[in-house]
PDB file of C-alpha atoms in Angstrom:
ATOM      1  CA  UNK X   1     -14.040   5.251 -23.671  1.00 81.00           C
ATOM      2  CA  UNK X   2     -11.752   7.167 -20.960  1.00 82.00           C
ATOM      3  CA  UNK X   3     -14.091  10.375 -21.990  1.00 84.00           C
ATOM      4  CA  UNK X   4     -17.351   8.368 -21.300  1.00 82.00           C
ATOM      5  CA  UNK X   5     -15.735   6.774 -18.075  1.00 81.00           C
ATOM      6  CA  UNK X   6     -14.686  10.201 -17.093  1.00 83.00           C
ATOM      7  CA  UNK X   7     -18.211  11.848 -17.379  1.00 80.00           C
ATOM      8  CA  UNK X   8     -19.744   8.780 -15.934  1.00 76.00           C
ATOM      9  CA  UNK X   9     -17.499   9.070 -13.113  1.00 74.00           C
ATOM     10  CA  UNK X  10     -18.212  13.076 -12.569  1.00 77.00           C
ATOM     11  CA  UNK X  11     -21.868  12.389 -13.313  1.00 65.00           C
ATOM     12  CA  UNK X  12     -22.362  10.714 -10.524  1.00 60.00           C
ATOM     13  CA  UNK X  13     -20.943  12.080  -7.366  1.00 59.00           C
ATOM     14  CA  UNK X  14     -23.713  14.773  -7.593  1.00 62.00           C
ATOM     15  CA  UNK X  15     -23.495  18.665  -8.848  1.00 64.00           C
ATOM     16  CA  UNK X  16     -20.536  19.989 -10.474  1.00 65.00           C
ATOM     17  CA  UNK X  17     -19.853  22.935 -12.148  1.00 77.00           C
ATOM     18  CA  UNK X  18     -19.847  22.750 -16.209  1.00 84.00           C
ATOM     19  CA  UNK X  19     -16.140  23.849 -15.983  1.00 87.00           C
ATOM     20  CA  UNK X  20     -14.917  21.165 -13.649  1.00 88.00           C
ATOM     21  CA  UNK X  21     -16.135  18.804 -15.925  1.00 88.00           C
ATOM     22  CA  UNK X  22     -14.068  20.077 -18.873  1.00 91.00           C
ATOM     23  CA  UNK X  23     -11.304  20.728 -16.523  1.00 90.00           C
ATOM     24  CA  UNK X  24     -11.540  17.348 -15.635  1.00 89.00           C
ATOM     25  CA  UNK X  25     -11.894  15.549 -19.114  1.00 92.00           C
ATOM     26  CA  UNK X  26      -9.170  17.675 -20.592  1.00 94.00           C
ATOM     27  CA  UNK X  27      -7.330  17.298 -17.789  1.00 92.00           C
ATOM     28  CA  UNK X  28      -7.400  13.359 -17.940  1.00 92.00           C
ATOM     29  CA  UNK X  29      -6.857  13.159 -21.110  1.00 93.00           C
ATOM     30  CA  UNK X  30      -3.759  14.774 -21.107  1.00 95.00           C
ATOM     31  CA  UNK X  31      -2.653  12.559 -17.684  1.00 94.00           C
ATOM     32  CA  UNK X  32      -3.496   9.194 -19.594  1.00 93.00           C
ATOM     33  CA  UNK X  33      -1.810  10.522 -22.812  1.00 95.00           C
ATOM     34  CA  UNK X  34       1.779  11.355 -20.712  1.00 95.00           C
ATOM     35  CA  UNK X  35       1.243   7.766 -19.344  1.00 94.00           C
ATOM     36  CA  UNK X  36       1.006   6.128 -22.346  1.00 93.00           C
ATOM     37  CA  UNK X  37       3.742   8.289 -24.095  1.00 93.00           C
ATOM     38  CA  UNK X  38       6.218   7.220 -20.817  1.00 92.00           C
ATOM     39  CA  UNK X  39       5.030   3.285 -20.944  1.00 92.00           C
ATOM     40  CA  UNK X  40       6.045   3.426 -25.035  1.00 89.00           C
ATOM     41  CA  UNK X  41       9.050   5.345 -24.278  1.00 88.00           C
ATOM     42  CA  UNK X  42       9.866   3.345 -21.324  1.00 85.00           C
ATOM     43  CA  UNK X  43       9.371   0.375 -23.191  1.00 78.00           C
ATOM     44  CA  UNK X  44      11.373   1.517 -26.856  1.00 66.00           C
ATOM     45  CA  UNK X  45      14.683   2.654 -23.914  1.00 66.00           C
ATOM     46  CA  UNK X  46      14.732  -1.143 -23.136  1.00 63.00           C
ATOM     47  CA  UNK X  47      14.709  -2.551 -26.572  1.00 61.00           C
ATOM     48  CA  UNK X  48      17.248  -0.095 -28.114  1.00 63.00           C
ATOM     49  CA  UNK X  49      19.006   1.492 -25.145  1.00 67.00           C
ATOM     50  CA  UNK X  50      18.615   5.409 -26.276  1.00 74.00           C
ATOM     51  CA  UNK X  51      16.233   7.778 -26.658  1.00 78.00           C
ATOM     52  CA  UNK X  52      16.175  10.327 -29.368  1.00 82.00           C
ATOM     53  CA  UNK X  53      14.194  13.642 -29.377  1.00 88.00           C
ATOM     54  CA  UNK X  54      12.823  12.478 -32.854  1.00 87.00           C
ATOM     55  CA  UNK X  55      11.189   9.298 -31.276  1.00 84.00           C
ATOM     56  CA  UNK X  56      10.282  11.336 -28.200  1.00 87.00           C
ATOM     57  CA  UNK X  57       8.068  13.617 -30.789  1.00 92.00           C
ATOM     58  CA  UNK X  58       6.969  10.414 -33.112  1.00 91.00           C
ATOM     59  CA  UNK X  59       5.549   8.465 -29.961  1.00 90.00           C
ATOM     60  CA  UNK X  60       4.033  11.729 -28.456  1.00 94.00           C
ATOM     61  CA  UNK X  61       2.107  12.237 -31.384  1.00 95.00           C
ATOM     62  CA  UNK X  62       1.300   8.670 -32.056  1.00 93.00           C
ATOM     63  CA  UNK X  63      -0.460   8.736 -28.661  1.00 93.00           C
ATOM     64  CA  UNK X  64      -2.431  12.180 -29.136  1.00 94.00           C
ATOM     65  CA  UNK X  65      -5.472  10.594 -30.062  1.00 90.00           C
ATOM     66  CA  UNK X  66      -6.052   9.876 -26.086  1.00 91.00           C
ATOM     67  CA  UNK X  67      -6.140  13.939 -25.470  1.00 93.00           C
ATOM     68  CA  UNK X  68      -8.467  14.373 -28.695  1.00 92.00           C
ATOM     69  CA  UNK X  69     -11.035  11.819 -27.784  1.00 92.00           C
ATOM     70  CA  UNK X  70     -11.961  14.120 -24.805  1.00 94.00           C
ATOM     71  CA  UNK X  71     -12.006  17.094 -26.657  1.00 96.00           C
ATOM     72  CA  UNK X  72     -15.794  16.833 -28.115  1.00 96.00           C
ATOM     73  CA  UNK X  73     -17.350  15.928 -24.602  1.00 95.00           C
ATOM     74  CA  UNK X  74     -15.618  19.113 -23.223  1.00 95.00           C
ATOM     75  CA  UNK X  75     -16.532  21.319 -26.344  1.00 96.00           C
ATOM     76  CA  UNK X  76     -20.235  19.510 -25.337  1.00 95.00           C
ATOM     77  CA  UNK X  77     -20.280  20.653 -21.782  1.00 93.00           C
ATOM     78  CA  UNK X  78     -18.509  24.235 -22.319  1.00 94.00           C
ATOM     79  CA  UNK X  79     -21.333  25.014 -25.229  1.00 94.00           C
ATOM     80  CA  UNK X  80     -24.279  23.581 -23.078  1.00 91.00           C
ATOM     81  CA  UNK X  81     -25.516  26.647 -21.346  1.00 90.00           C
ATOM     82  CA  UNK X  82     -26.526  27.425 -25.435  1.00 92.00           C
ATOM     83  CA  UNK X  83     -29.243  24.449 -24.555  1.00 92.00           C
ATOM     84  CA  UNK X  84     -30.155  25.394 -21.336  1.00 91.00           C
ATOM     85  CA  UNK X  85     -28.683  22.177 -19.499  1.00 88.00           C
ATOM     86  CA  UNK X  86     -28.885  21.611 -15.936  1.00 86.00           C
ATOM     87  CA  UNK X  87     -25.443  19.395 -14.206  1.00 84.00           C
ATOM     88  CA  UNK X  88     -27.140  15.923 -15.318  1.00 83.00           C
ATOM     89  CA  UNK X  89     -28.041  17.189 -18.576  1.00 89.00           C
ATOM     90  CA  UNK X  90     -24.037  18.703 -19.346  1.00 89.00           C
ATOM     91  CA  UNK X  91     -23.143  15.427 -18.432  1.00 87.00           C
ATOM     92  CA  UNK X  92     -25.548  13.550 -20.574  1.00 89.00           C
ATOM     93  CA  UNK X  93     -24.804  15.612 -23.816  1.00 93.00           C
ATOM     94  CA  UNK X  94     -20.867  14.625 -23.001  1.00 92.00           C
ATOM     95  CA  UNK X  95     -21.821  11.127 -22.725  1.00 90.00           C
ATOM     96  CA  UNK X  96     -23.213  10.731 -25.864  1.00 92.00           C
ATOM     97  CA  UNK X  97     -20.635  13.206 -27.697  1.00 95.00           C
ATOM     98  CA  UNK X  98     -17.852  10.892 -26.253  1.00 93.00           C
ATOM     99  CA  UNK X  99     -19.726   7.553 -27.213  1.00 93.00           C
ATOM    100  CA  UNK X 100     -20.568   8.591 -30.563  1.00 94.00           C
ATOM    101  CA  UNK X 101     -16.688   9.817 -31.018  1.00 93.00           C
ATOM    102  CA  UNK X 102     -15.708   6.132 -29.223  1.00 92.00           C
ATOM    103  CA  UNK X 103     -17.991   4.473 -32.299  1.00 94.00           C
ATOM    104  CA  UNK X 104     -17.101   6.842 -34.869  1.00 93.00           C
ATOM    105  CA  UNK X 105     -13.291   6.380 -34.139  1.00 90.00           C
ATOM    106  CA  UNK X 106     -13.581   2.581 -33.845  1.00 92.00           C
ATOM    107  CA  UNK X 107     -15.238   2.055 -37.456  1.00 93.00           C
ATOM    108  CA  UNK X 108     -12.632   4.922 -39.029  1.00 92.00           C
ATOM    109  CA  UNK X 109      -9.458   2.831 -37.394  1.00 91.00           C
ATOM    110  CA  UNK X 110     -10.719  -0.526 -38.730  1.00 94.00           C
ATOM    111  CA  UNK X 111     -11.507   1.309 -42.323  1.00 94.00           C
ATOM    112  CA  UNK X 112      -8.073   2.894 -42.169  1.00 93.00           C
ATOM    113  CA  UNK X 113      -6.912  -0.491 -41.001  1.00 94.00           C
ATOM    114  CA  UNK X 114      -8.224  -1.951 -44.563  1.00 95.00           C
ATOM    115  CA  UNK X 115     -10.682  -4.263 -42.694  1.00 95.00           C
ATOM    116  CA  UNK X 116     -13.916  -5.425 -44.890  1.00 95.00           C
ATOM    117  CA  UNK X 117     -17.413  -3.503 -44.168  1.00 94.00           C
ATOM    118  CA  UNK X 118     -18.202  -6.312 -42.001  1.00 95.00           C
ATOM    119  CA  UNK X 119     -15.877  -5.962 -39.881  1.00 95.00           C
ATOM    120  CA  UNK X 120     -15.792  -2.006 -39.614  1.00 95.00           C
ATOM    121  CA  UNK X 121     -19.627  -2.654 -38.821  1.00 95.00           C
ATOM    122  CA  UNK X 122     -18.688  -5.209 -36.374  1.00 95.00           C
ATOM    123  CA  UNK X 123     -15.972  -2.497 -34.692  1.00 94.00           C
ATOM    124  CA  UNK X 124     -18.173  -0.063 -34.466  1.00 94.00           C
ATOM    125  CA  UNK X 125     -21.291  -2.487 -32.466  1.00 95.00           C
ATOM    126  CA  UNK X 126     -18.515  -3.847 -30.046  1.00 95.00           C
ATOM    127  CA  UNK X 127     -17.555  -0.367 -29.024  1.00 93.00           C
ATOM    128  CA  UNK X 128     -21.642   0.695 -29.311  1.00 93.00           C
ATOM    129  CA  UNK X 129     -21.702  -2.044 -26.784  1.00 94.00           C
ATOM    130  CA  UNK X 130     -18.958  -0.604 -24.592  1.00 92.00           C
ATOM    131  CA  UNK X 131     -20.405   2.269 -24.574  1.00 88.00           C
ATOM    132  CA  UNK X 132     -23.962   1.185 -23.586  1.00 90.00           C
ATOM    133  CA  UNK X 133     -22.258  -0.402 -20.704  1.00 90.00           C
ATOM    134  CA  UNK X 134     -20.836   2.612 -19.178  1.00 86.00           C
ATOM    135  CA  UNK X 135     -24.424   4.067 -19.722  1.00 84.00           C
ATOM    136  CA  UNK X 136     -25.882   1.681 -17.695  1.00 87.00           C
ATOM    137  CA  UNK X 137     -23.382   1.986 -14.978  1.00 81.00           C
ATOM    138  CA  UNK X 138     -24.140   5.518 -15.224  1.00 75.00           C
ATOM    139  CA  UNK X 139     -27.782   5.091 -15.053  1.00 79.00           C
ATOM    140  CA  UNK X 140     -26.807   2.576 -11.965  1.00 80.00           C
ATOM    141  CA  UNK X 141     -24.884   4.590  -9.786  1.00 72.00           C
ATOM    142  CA  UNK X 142     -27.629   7.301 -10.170  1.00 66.00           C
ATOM    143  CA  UNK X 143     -30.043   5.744  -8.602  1.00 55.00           C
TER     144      UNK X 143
END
C-alpha cells in the first residue's frame, strides 16, 4: 500500500522523470523499513533492557518485506520505456504492479497464516478494496 500511495502521490504533482519515480519508491521503502526496524527495536530495548546484534539482524529482516513491496512498481517504471509509456502511463503500470503485489501478498500472509479459503479470499478483497481507494484518489487529484 506505501508503493501505491507513493506512485499516487508522484502521479500527481505533474511530469516526472521515470527515474525519480524509482528513486523515490525505492527510496521510501527503505525510509519506512529503518522506521519500522527503530520503532521494534526501540520498543524490544524497553521490554528487555539490551540490544543484541542478533536481534538487530532478526528484526531487520523481519521488516524487509516494506523495501520488497516497492521493488515490482520500480522494476515497472524502470522497464516501461520497453512499452512506450508516457509519465502518466509509468505511473499507471506501477500502480497496478504495486496493487496486485498489495493483493497477492495479503492472500499469501493469511494462507501462510493457516486461515480457511474464505478468509484468504476475504484478505485479498479488503486489500483489492484498499487499493481501489488509492486509485480513485489518484484518479481525483488528477483532475
Amino acid at each position: 500500500m506505501l508503493a501505491a500511495s507513493v506512485v499516487v502521490g508522484a502521479g500527481t504533482l505533474g511530469s516526472f522523470p521515470r527515474l525519480q519515480l524509482i528513486a523515490l519508491l525505492l527510496g521510501t521503502g527503505v525510509v519506512f523499513w529503518a522506521a519500522h526496524v527503530f520503532a521494534r527495536l526501540f520498543g524490544a530495548r524497553l521490554l528487555v533492557g539490551r540490544l543484541s546484534w542478533s536481534v538487530i539482524r532478526r528484526v531487520s529482516r523481519q521488516e524487509r518485506p516494506i523495501i520488497e513491496a516497492a521493488v515490482p512498481p520500480a522494476l515497472a517504471a524502470a522497464i516501461s520505456p520497453l512499452f512506450d509509456l508516457g509519465p502518466q502511463g509509468i505511473a499507471w503500470l506501477a500502480l497496478l504492479v504495486a496493487l496486485a503485489g498489495q493483493v497477492g501478498w495479503a492472500t499469501v500472509a493469511a494462507r501462510r497464516a493457516g486461515a480457511s479459503r474464505r478468509l484468504m479470499v476475504f484478505a485479498g478483497v479488503i486489500n483489492l478494496f484498499l487499493g481501489l481507494l488509492i486509485v480513485l484518489l489518484k484518479v481525483g487529484l488528477a483532475h
